[in-house]
Coordinates of C-alpha atoms and ligand atoms in Angstrom, one line a residue:
X1 CA 0.6 -0.2 0.5
X2 CA 1.0 3.2 -0.7
X3 CA 1.7 6.2 1.5
X4 CA 0.7 9.7 -0.2
X5 CA 2.6 13.2 0.8
X6 CA -0.3 15.5 0.1
X7 CA 0.1 19.7 0.0
X8 CA -2.4 20.8 3.1
X9 CA -5.3 24.1 3.4
X10 CA -4.2 25.9 5.5
X11 CA -6.5 26.6 8.9
X12 CA -8.0 30.2 8.8
X13 CA -8.7 31.3 12.0
X14 CA -8.1 28.3 14.5
X15 CA -6.6 30.4 17.7
X16 CA -3.8 29.8 19.3
X17 CA -5.8 28.7 23.2
X18 CA -8.5 27.0 22.0
X19 CA -9.6 23.6 22.5
X20 CA -10.1 23.0 19.0
X21 CA -11.7 23.5 16.0
X22 CA -14.6 24.8 15.7
X23 CA -16.0 25.3 11.5
X24 CA -18.4 25.4 9.2
X25 CA -18.9 22.0 7.4
X26 CA -18.1 23.2 4.2
X27 CA -15.1 24.4 5.4
X28 CA -13.9 20.9 7.1
X29 CA -14.8 19.3 4.2
X30 CA -12.6 21.8 2.1
X31 CA -9.8 19.1 0.3
X32 CA -7.1 19.3 2.9
X33 CA -8.7 20.9 5.8
X34 CA -9.2 18.6 8.1
X35 CA -5.9 16.5 7.3
X36 CA -3.7 19.6 8.4
X37 CA -5.1 20.1 11.5
X38 CA -5.0 15.7 11.7
X39 CA -1.0 15.9 10.2
X40 CA -0.3 18.8 12.9
X41 CA -2.1 17.5 15.7
X42 CA 0.1 14.4 15.2
X43 CA 3.7 16.0 14.4
X44 CA 2.6 18.4 17.8
X45 CA 2.4 15.1 19.8
X46 CA 6.2 14.1 18.5
X47 CA 4.7 11.3 16.0
X48 CA 2.2 8.3 15.6
X49 CA 5.3 6.0 15.3
X50 CA 3.9 2.7 17.4
X51 CA 1.3 4.5 19.5
X52 CA -2.6 3.7 20.1
X53 CA -5.3 6.3 19.6
X54 CA -8.6 7.1 20.3
X55 CA -10.7 8.0 17.6
X56 CA -15.3 9.0 18.0
X57 CA -17.6 11.7 17.3
X58 CA -20.9 12.7 18.2
X59 CA -22.7 11.2 14.7
X60 CA -23.1 14.6 13.2
X61 CA -22.8 14.8 8.7
X62 CA -19.3 14.3 7.7
X63 CA -18.3 12.4 10.8
X64 CA -17.3 8.7 9.3
X65 CA -16.7 10.6 7.1
X66 CA -14.0 12.8 9.0
X67 CA -12.2 9.4 10.7
X68 CA -11.8 7.5 7.4
X69 CA -9.6 10.2 6.4
X70 CA -8.2 9.8 10.1
X71 CA -7.7 6.1 9.7
X72 CA -5.7 6.4 6.2
X73 CA -3.3 9.2 7.9
X74 CA -2.9 7.8 11.5
X75 CA -1.8 4.5 9.4
X76 CA 0.5 6.4 7.0
X77 CA 1.9 7.6 10.0
X78 CA 2.7 4.2 11.5
X79 CA 0.1 4.5 14.5
X80 CA 0.4 0.9 16.0
X81 CA -3.7 1.0 17.0
X82 CA -6.4 3.2 16.7
X83 CA -9.4 2.0 18.7
X84 CA -13.0 4.3 17.2
X85 CA -16.2 3.4 18.6
X86 CA -18.9 1.3 16.4
X87 CA -19.9 3.4 13.3
X88 CA -17.6 5.9 14.6
X89 CA -19.5 7.1 17.5
X90 CA -18.1 8.1 20.6
X91 CA -19.9 10.6 23.3
X92 CA -17.0 13.3 24.1
X93 CA -17.4 11.7 28.3
X94 CA -17.0 8.4 27.3
X95 CA -13.8 8.7 23.8
X96 CA -12.4 10.4 28.1
X97 CA -13.2 7.2 29.7
X98 CA -11.8 5.0 27.4
X99 CA -8.7 6.9 26.8
X100 CA -8.0 6.3 30.4
X101 CA -9.9 2.7 30.4
X102 CA -6.8 1.4 27.8
X103 CA -4.4 3.9 28.2
X104 CA -4.1 5.3 24.4
X105 CA -1.9 8.2 23.3
X106 CA -4.5 10.6 23.7
X107 CA -7.9 10.6 20.9
X108 CA -8.7 12.6 18.8
X109 CA -12.8 13.5 19.2
X110 CA -15.1 14.6 16.3
X111 CA -17.5 17.6 17.7
X112 CA -19.0 21.1 17.3
X113 CA -20.6 20.3 20.3
X114 CA -24.1 22.1 21.6
X115 CA -23.8 23.9 17.6
X116 CA -26.6 22.4 14.7
X117 CA -25.0 19.7 12.0
X118 CA -25.8 19.1 8.4
X119 CA -24.2 20.1 5.0
X120 CA -24.9 24.0 6.1
X121 CA -24.0 23.2 9.9
X122 CA -20.9 23.2 11.9
X123 CA -17.9 20.6 12.1
X124 CA -15.3 20.1 14.8
X125 CA -12.2 18.0 16.1
X126 CA -10.3 18.6 19.5
X127 CA -7.1 16.6 20.4
X128 CA -7.3 15.2 24.0
X129 CA -4.3 14.4 26.0
X130 CA -3.6 10.9 27.6
X131 CA -5.3 12.0 31.1
X132 CA -8.5 12.0 28.5
X133 CA -9.0 15.6 29.4
X134 CA -8.8 18.9 26.4
X135 CA -4.8 19.6 25.4
X136 CA -4.2 21.9 27.6
X137 CA -2.8 25.0 26.4
X138 CA 1.0 24.0 25.8
X139 CA -0.3 21.5 23.2
X140 CA -3.0 23.2 21.2
X141 CA -0.4 26.7 20.8
X142 CA 1.8 23.9 19.9
X143 CA -0.8 22.3 17.2
X144 CA -1.1 26.0 15.8
X145 CA 2.1 26.5 15.1
X146 CA 2.5 23.2 13.3
X147 CA -0.6 24.1 11.0
X148 CA 0.8 27.0 9.7
X149 CA 3.9 25.0 8.8
X150 CA 2.5 22.2 8.0
X151 CA 2.4 21.9 4.5
X152 CA 1.6 18.4 3.6
X153 CA 0.0 15.5 4.8
X154 CA 0.9 11.7 4.5
X155 CA -2.0 9.3 4.3
X156 CA -2.1 5.9 2.9
X157 CA -4.0 4.9 -0.6
X158 CA -6.8 2.8 0.7
X159 CA -10.4 2.1 1.0
X160 CA -12.6 2.5 3.9
X161 CA -12.5 0.1 7.3
X162 CA -15.7 -1.0 7.9
X163 CA -17.3 0.9 11.4
X164 CA -20.0 -1.0 11.6
X165 CA -19.4 -3.2 14.0
X166 CA -17.3 -4.5 16.7
X167 CA -14.0 -6.2 16.1
X168 CA -10.3 -5.4 14.7
X169 CA -9.1 -4.9 11.1
X170 CA -6.2 -4.4 9.7
X171 CA -5.5 -1.2 7.8
X172 CA -1.7 -0.6 6.6
X173 CA 0.6 -2.2 9.3
X174 CA -1.9 -0.3 12.0
X175 CA -4.9 -2.6 13.8
X176 CA -8.4 -0.9 13.7
X177 CA -10.3 -1.7 16.4
X178 CA -14.2 -1.3 16.6
X179 CA -15.8 -1.9 19.9
X180 CA -18.9 -1.1 21.3
X181 CA -19.0 2.8 22.2
X182 CA -21.0 2.6 25.6
X183 CA -19.9 -0.8 27.4
X184 CA -16.6 1.5 29.5
X185 CA -18.6 4.3 30.2
X186 CA -21.8 2.4 31.4
X187 CA -19.3 0.0 33.7
X188 CA -17.9 3.2 35.3
X189 CA -21.3 4.4 35.9
X190 CA -22.5 0.7 37.5
X191 CA -19.4 1.6 39.8
X192 CA -19.6 5.0 40.9
X193 CA -24.2 4.9 41.7
X194 CA -26.4 2.8 43.8
X195 CA -27.6 0.7 40.2
X196 CA -30.1 -1.1 43.1
X197 CA -31.6 1.8 44.3
X198 CA -31.9 3.7 41.0
X199 CA -34.3 0.2 40.1
X200 CA -36.3 0.3 43.3
X201 CA -36.9 4.0 42.3
X202 CA -38.6 3.0 38.3
X203 CA -40.2 0.4 40.1
X204 CA -42.1 2.5 42.1
X205 CA -43.8 3.7 38.9
X206 CA -41.0 7.2 39.2
X207 CA -41.5 8.8 35.8
X208 CA -38.8 10.7 33.8
X209 CA -38.3 11.7 30.3
X210 CA -34.6 12.2 28.8
X211 CA -34.1 14.0 25.6
X212 CA -31.3 13.1 23.6
X213 CA -32.7 15.5 20.9
X214 CA -31.3 12.7 18.0
X215 CA -27.4 13.2 19.0
X216 CA -25.0 10.6 20.6
X217 CA -26.2 10.0 23.8
X218 CA -29.8 8.3 23.2
X219 CA -27.7 4.7 22.5
X220 CA -25.8 5.5 26.1
X221 CA -29.6 6.5 27.8
X222 CA -30.9 3.7 26.3
X223 CA -28.6 0.8 27.6
X224 CA -28.7 2.1 30.8
X225 CA -31.8 4.1 31.2
X226 CA -34.0 1.5 29.8
X227 CA -32.3 -1.6 29.7
X228 CA -29.8 -2.1 32.5
X229 CA -32.4 0.2 35.2
X230 CA -36.2 -0.4 33.8
X231 CA -37.3 3.2 32.7
X232 CA -40.1 1.7 31.1
X233 CA -39.3 2.9 26.6
X234 CA -40.2 5.8 25.5
X235 CA -38.2 7.0 29.0
X236 CA -35.8 7.6 26.2
X237 CA -36.9 10.7 23.3
X238 CA -34.7 11.6 19.9
X239 CA -32.5 8.8 20.9
X240 CA -31.6 8.0 17.0
X241 CA -28.5 10.0 16.6
X242 CA -28.9 11.8 13.2
X243 CA -25.9 13.5 11.2
X244 CA -28.2 16.9 10.9
X245 CA -29.6 16.3 14.6
X246 CA -33.5 15.9 13.7
X247 CA -32.6 19.8 12.3
X248 CA -32.4 20.9 16.4
X249 CA -29.9 22.6 18.1
X250 CA -29.0 19.9 20.6
X251 CA -27.7 22.9 23.6
X252 CA -30.2 21.4 26.6
X253 CA -31.1 25.2 27.6
X254 CA -34.9 26.2 28.7
X255 CA -34.7 27.8 24.9
X256 CA -33.4 24.8 22.1
X257 CA -34.4 22.4 24.6
X258 CA -37.9 23.9 25.3
X259 CA -40.4 21.7 24.1
X260 CA -38.6 19.4 26.9
X261 CA -39.5 22.6 29.4
X262 CA -42.8 23.1 28.5
X263 CA -43.4 19.5 29.0
X264 CA -42.2 20.1 32.7
X265 CA -44.3 22.7 33.5
X266 CA -47.9 20.9 32.8
X267 CA -50.0 19.0 35.1
X268 CA -49.0 15.5 35.1
X269 CA -45.6 16.2 33.5
X270 CA -43.0 13.3 34.7
X271 CA -41.3 13.4 38.0
X272 CA -38.2 14.4 36.5
X273 CA -36.5 15.0 32.7
X274 CA -33.2 15.7 31.7
X275 CA -31.7 16.7 28.5
X276 CA -27.9 16.2 27.2
X277 CA -26.4 17.9 24.1
X278 CA -24.4 16.9 20.7
X279 CA -21.9 15.1 22.1
X280 CA -22.8 14.0 25.7
X281 CA -20.9 16.3 27.8
X282 CA -23.9 19.0 29.0
X283 CA -27.3 18.4 30.7
X284 CA -29.8 20.2 32.0
X285 CA -32.0 19.0 35.0
X286 CA -36.0 19.1 35.2
X287 CA -38.6 18.6 37.9
X288 CA -41.5 18.4 37.7
X289 CA -42.1 22.8 38.1
X290 CA -39.0 23.4 38.3
X291 CA -35.6 23.7 36.1
X292 CA -32.6 23.5 37.9
X293 CA -29.7 25.6 37.0
X294 CA -26.7 24.4 35.7
X295 CA -24.8 26.4 39.2
X296 CA -27.5 25.1 41.6
X297 CA -26.8 21.7 39.7
X298 CA -23.2 21.8 41.2
X299 CA -24.0 22.8 43.9
X300 CA -27.1 20.0 44.6
X301 CA -24.7 17.1 43.7
X302 CA -22.0 18.2 45.7
X303 CA -24.0 18.3 49.2
X304 CA -25.5 15.0 48.6
X305 CA -22.2 13.5 46.9
X306 CA -21.9 11.1 50.0
X307 CA -25.5 8.9 48.9
X308 CA -23.3 7.5 45.2
X309 CA -20.8 4.8 46.1
X310 CA -18.9 6.6 44.0
X311 CA -18.2 9.2 46.3
X312 CA -19.4 7.7 49.6
X313 CA -16.1 9.3 51.1
X314 CA -16.4 12.8 50.5
X315 CA -15.0 15.2 48.8
X316 CA -12.3 16.4 48.3
X317 CA -12.5 19.7 46.6
X318 CA -15.2 21.4 44.5
X319 CA -14.1 23.2 41.2
X320 CA -16.5 25.3 39.9
X321 CA -15.6 27.7 36.6
X322 CA -15.7 31.5 37.5
X323 CA -19.1 33.0 35.7
X324 CA -20.6 30.1 37.8
X325 CA -22.7 31.2 40.4
X326 CA -21.2 31.0 44.3
X327 CA -23.3 28.2 45.4
X328 CA -21.3 25.8 44.9
X329 CA -18.4 27.6 47.3
X330 CA -21.7 27.4 50.0
X331 CA -21.3 23.9 50.2
X332 CA -17.7 23.5 49.8
X333 CA -17.3 26.4 53.1
X334 CA -19.6 24.4 54.9
X335 CA -18.2 20.4 54.1
X336 CA -15.1 22.3 55.2
X337 CA -13.0 21.8 52.0
X338 CA -11.5 23.5 49.0
X339 CA -13.6 25.6 46.9
X340 CA -11.4 26.1 43.3
X341 CA -12.4 29.5 40.7
X342 CA -11.4 28.3 37.3
X343 CA -11.4 30.0 33.9
X344 CA -14.2 29.2 31.6
X345 CA -12.8 25.7 29.9
X346 CA -12.8 22.3 30.9
X347 CA -9.4 22.1 30.7
X348 CA -8.8 24.1 33.4
X349 CA -10.7 22.2 35.8
X350 CA -7.6 18.2 34.5
X351 CA -4.9 20.2 36.9
X352 CA -6.5 20.0 39.6
X353 CA -8.0 16.4 39.1
X354 CA -5.4 14.8 37.9
X355 CA -3.9 16.4 41.7
X356 CA -6.6 15.1 43.9
X357 CA -7.9 18.6 44.8
X358 CA -10.6 18.4 43.7
X359 CA -13.4 15.5 43.1
X360 CA -16.4 17.6 41.4
X361 CA -16.6 20.2 38.5
X362 CA -19.3 22.6 37.1
X363 CA -19.7 25.1 34.7
X364 CA -22.9 27.4 34.4
X365 CA -22.5 26.6 30.7
X366 CA -24.0 23.2 31.4
X367 CA -21.4 20.9 32.4
X368 CA -21.0 18.8 35.2
X369 CA -18.4 16.2 36.2
X370 CA -15.7 14.3 38.5
X371 CA -12.7 13.0 38.9
X372 CA -13.6 9.7 36.6
X373 CA -13.5 11.1 33.5
X374 CA -11.8 14.2 31.9
X375 CA -14.6 15.3 30.7
X376 CA -18.0 17.1 31.7
X377 CA -20.7 14.2 31.4
X378 CA -24.3 14.7 30.9
X379 CA -25.1 11.3 31.5
X380 CA -23.3 11.3 35.1
X381 CA -25.0 14.1 36.2
X382 CA -28.5 12.3 35.3
X383 CA -27.0 9.5 37.2
X384 CA -26.3 11.2 40.0
X385 CA -28.9 13.1 40.6
X386 CA -31.6 9.5 40.7
X387 CA -29.0 8.4 42.9
X388 CA -30.3 11.4 45.4
X389 CA -34.0 11.4 44.0
X390 CA -33.5 7.5 44.4
X391 CA -31.9 7.9 48.1
X392 CA -33.5 11.1 49.4
X393 CA -37.7 10.1 48.1
X394 CA -38.2 13.6 47.8
X395 CA -38.9 15.5 44.8
X396 CA -36.5 17.9 42.7
X397 CA -38.3 20.5 43.8
X398 CA -38.7 19.6 47.6
X399 CA -34.5 18.8 46.9
X400 CA -33.8 22.2 46.0
X401 CA -36.0 24.2 48.5
X402 CA -34.7 22.2 51.3
X403 CA -31.1 23.0 49.8
X404 CA -32.1 27.0 49.6
X405 CA -33.3 26.7 53.1
X406 CA -30.2 25.4 54.1
X407 CA -27.5 27.9 51.9
X408 CA -29.6 30.6 51.1
X409 CA -30.1 30.7 46.9
X410 CA -28.0 32.4 44.2
X411 CA -30.4 33.7 42.4
X412 CA -28.4 33.3 38.4
X413 CA -29.3 33.9 35.4
X414 CA -26.9 34.0 31.8
X415 CA -27.8 36.7 29.4
X416 CA -26.7 35.5 26.3
X417 CA -26.5 38.3 22.3
X418 CA -26.2 35.7 19.6
X419 CA -24.9 36.4 16.1
X420 CA -24.1 39.8 16.9
X421 CA -21.6 42.1 15.2
X422 CA -18.0 40.7 15.7
X423 CA -15.6 44.1 15.6
X424 CA -18.7 45.6 18.3
X425 CA -18.7 43.0 20.6
X426 CA -15.4 42.9 21.0
X427 CA -15.0 47.0 21.4
X428 CA -17.7 46.5 24.2
X429 CA -15.2 44.4 25.9
X430 CA -13.0 46.6 25.3
X431 CA -13.9 49.9 26.1
X432 CA -15.1 47.6 30.0
X433 CA -11.5 46.7 30.0
X434 CA -10.5 50.7 30.0
X435 CA -13.4 51.8 32.1
X436 CA -12.5 49.2 35.3
X437 CA -10.8 51.5 37.6
X438 CA -13.4 54.1 37.2
X439 CA -16.2 51.9 38.1
X440 CA -15.7 51.4 41.3
X441 CA -18.0 54.3 43.3
X442 CA -20.0 54.3 40.4
X443 CA -24.0 54.1 41.1
X444 CA -26.5 52.1 39.3
X445 CA -30.0 51.8 40.3
X446 CA -30.1 50.7 43.3
X447 CA -26.2 49.2 43.3
X448 CA -23.4 50.6 43.5
X449 CA -20.4 49.1 41.6
X450 CA -17.7 48.2 44.9
X451 CA -15.0 47.0 42.8
X452 CA -14.2 45.6 39.0
X453 CA -11.4 43.5 37.6
X454 CA -10.6 41.6 34.5
X455 CA -10.3 37.8 35.9
X456 CA -7.2 36.2 35.9
X457 CA -6.5 32.2 37.3
X458 CA -2.5 30.8 38.3
X459 CA -3.4 27.2 38.2
X460 CA -2.8 26.2 42.1
X461 CA -0.8 22.9 40.5
X462 CA 1.0 24.2 37.6
X463 CA 1.7 27.6 37.8
X464 CA 0.3 28.2 34.5
X465 CA -1.1 31.8 34.4
X466 CA -4.1 32.2 32.7
X467 CA -6.2 36.3 32.0
X468 CA -7.9 38.5 30.6
X469 CA -11.0 35.7 31.0
X470 CA -13.5 37.9 32.0
X471 CA -14.9 41.1 33.3
X472 CA -15.7 40.9 36.5
X473 CA -18.6 43.8 38.3
X474 CA -19.8 42.7 42.6
X475 CA -21.5 45.5 43.7
X476 CA -22.2 46.5 47.0
X477 CA -25.0 45.1 48.0
X478 CA -23.2 41.2 47.1
X479 CA -24.7 40.7 42.6
X480 CA -22.0 40.0 40.4
X481 CA -22.1 41.1 36.9
X482 CA -19.7 39.1 34.4
X483 CA -19.3 39.7 31.0
X484 CA -17.0 37.2 28.3
X485 CA -17.3 36.4 24.6
X486 CA -18.2 33.6 23.8
X487 CA -15.0 31.3 22.5
X488 CA -17.7 28.2 20.7
X489 CA -19.6 29.9 18.1
X490 CA -19.0 30.2 14.4
X491 CA -20.6 33.2 12.8
X492 CA -20.3 37.0 14.4
X493 CA -19.8 36.8 18.5
X494 CA -21.8 35.9 21.3
X495 CA -21.5 37.9 24.2
X496 CA -22.6 36.5 27.4
X497 CA -23.3 38.4 30.2
X498 CA -23.6 36.1 33.1
X499 CA -25.9 37.9 36.3
X500 CA -26.4 36.8 40.2
X501 CA -27.2 37.8 43.4
X502 CA -27.1 35.7 46.8
X503 CA -30.4 35.7 49.5
X504 CA -29.9 34.3 52.2
X505 CA -31.5 31.5 53.4
X506 CA -34.1 34.0 56.5
X507 CA -35.1 36.1 52.6
X508 CA -37.1 34.9 50.0
X509 CA -36.0 32.1 48.1
X510 CA -38.8 32.1 45.9
X511 CA -38.3 34.5 43.8
X512 CA -38.6 34.2 39.8
X513 CA -35.0 34.4 38.8
X514 CA -35.6 37.4 36.2
X515 CA -37.5 39.8 38.6
X516 CA -34.9 38.9 41.5
X517 CA -32.3 39.6 39.0
X518 CA -34.0 42.9 37.8
X519 CA -31.1 45.2 39.3
X520 CA -28.8 43.9 38.4
X521 CA -29.6 43.4 34.9
X522 CA -30.1 46.9 34.0
X523 CA -27.0 47.8 35.5
X524 CA -25.3 45.6 34.4
X525 CA -26.8 47.0 30.6
X526 CA -25.8 50.3 31.6
X527 CA -22.2 49.9 32.1
X528 CA -21.4 47.6 29.2
X529 CA -23.6 50.3 26.8
X530 CA -25.1 46.8 25.4
X531 CA -28.1 48.3 23.7
X532 CA -26.2 51.3 22.5
X533 CA -23.1 49.4 21.7
X534 CA -24.8 45.7 20.3
X535 CA -28.3 47.5 18.9
X536 CA -29.7 44.8 21.3
X537 CA -32.6 45.3 23.2
X538 CA -33.2 41.9 24.7
X539 CA -30.8 39.1 25.2
X540 CA -31.5 36.2 22.6
X541 CA -31.4 33.4 25.5
X542 CA -31.9 33.1 29.1
X543 CA -30.4 30.2 31.1
Ligands
G16_601 C1 -16.7 24.3 25.7 C2 -16.3 24.2 27.2 C3 -16.7 24.5 28.1 C4 -17.0 25.2 28.3 C5 -17.5 26.2 27.0 C6 -17.9 27.3 26.8 O1 -18.1 23.8 25.9 O2 -15.9 22.3 27.0 O3 -15.6 24.1 29.5 O4 -17.5 26.1 29.8 O5 -16.5 26.2 26.3 O6 -18.3 27.8 26.1 P1 -18.6 29.6 25.6 O7 -17.0 30.0 25.4 O8 -19.1 29.8 24.3 O9 -19.0 30.4 26.6 P2 -18.5 22.6 24.9 O10 -19.6 21.8 26.2 O11 -19.3 23.3 23.6 O12 -17.2 21.9 24.7

């Protein structure tokens, strides 16, 4: 068999520091584009000779074509073995689990997460390191630098590998092992959670809906919830992965999973509902008549963690991204364990998990996870909630109300202004950064600014420093507003404004969050000049 050397296409726009590459599918399909990134990864990690790689994706359009290309390139680059999920499917947390369990030399994960899929949608790829986590900046920067000079890629002249059934195949000198994408992850879930208690919960008539949004989690959720835990067939909705995700936008938030939220707010709603995203790392948790914010979900999981066998020994610490509400910090304080505040991006949790400093991690962007893998894990969060519900035998609403009564409530909402002009959004942030020193002391309605900064983080394990991670405005009366630009969109820019206010346990705990936050919403808009600079009077999404 022949190895060809083919010129690559420069990969315009891959930013140093980003975990991977997300672009329109059509861009990825340009000859040499995907190949540039893949060859750059292989070169940046010191070559693939004799190494083992994990490969899989969320099943979106171009997933299998991309995997066939990667397999031929891995073979041409001398890989000893490539592990591929059957049909090319592998959720992001399952990929992390496989990299760790099989000790592979990292992996390539094909996904643009929650972004819509299809020929007109988005595609993405990222490299995860041998610990199973997203590559840190030192590695992504090396990949980026290599992509600028790579020039050509190596590929084997060979046909497609059959990915439709488990088993081993040979491609040049490389062994391609096709495996069941669900088994390793399901085995971990079985060890962490009290499956007998959850089985008894379903047997008692407890009702649930899990919306897989036609993305990768359908097979995982069916295998675990319906086949193993005895949830009735039909519990998993939209469980067949489709290349275009059924035309939907698989981001589990109250807008894009609006049908599920509506179902849960109607009389006769099931006891519990959840949704996951395109690649299975995000989650949304709902009870009858109740939406649980991701920030509260992290806090509730942490406060109840010892109910799950995998966490019965307690937690070493809790980590959250900076824009996530401070609810988890209150739990950490009560438990007498450290709380960490990291920049947005799951990769920042990796060092804390590796060092055993944190057990649970979470982000406002619907991500929660633990040291069992090095990615956030949607189905894990759902099973954790089921474990707690099975042991406490209270409703989601009762558990949340009891949590607030014990810890106080962090009212929280994120406002997204999507698809805005990039230059205008960048100017808004630059202007805020330039005025940080002038803001303290200013009054905005009933609130006055106590402090303002641009978040910097020094990793307590490796000492690396990340600057410019988001503008924080603290008000004297305790609310906080945070501004940052999304790093995951592919069109224009998205301004995210994160708003929160704490009410202690003796205060009003049952308010509507948008009403409770009205003064800080108004102050944030005024301080940043959102309406004037972006020409928008209301956000597109409120979480
Ligand atoms: C990715 C990262 C998350 C991060 C999110 C932020 O999520 O893995 O850790 O919280 O981006 O997104 P943005 O920059 O748009 O606010 P995912 O699920 O897209 O991989």
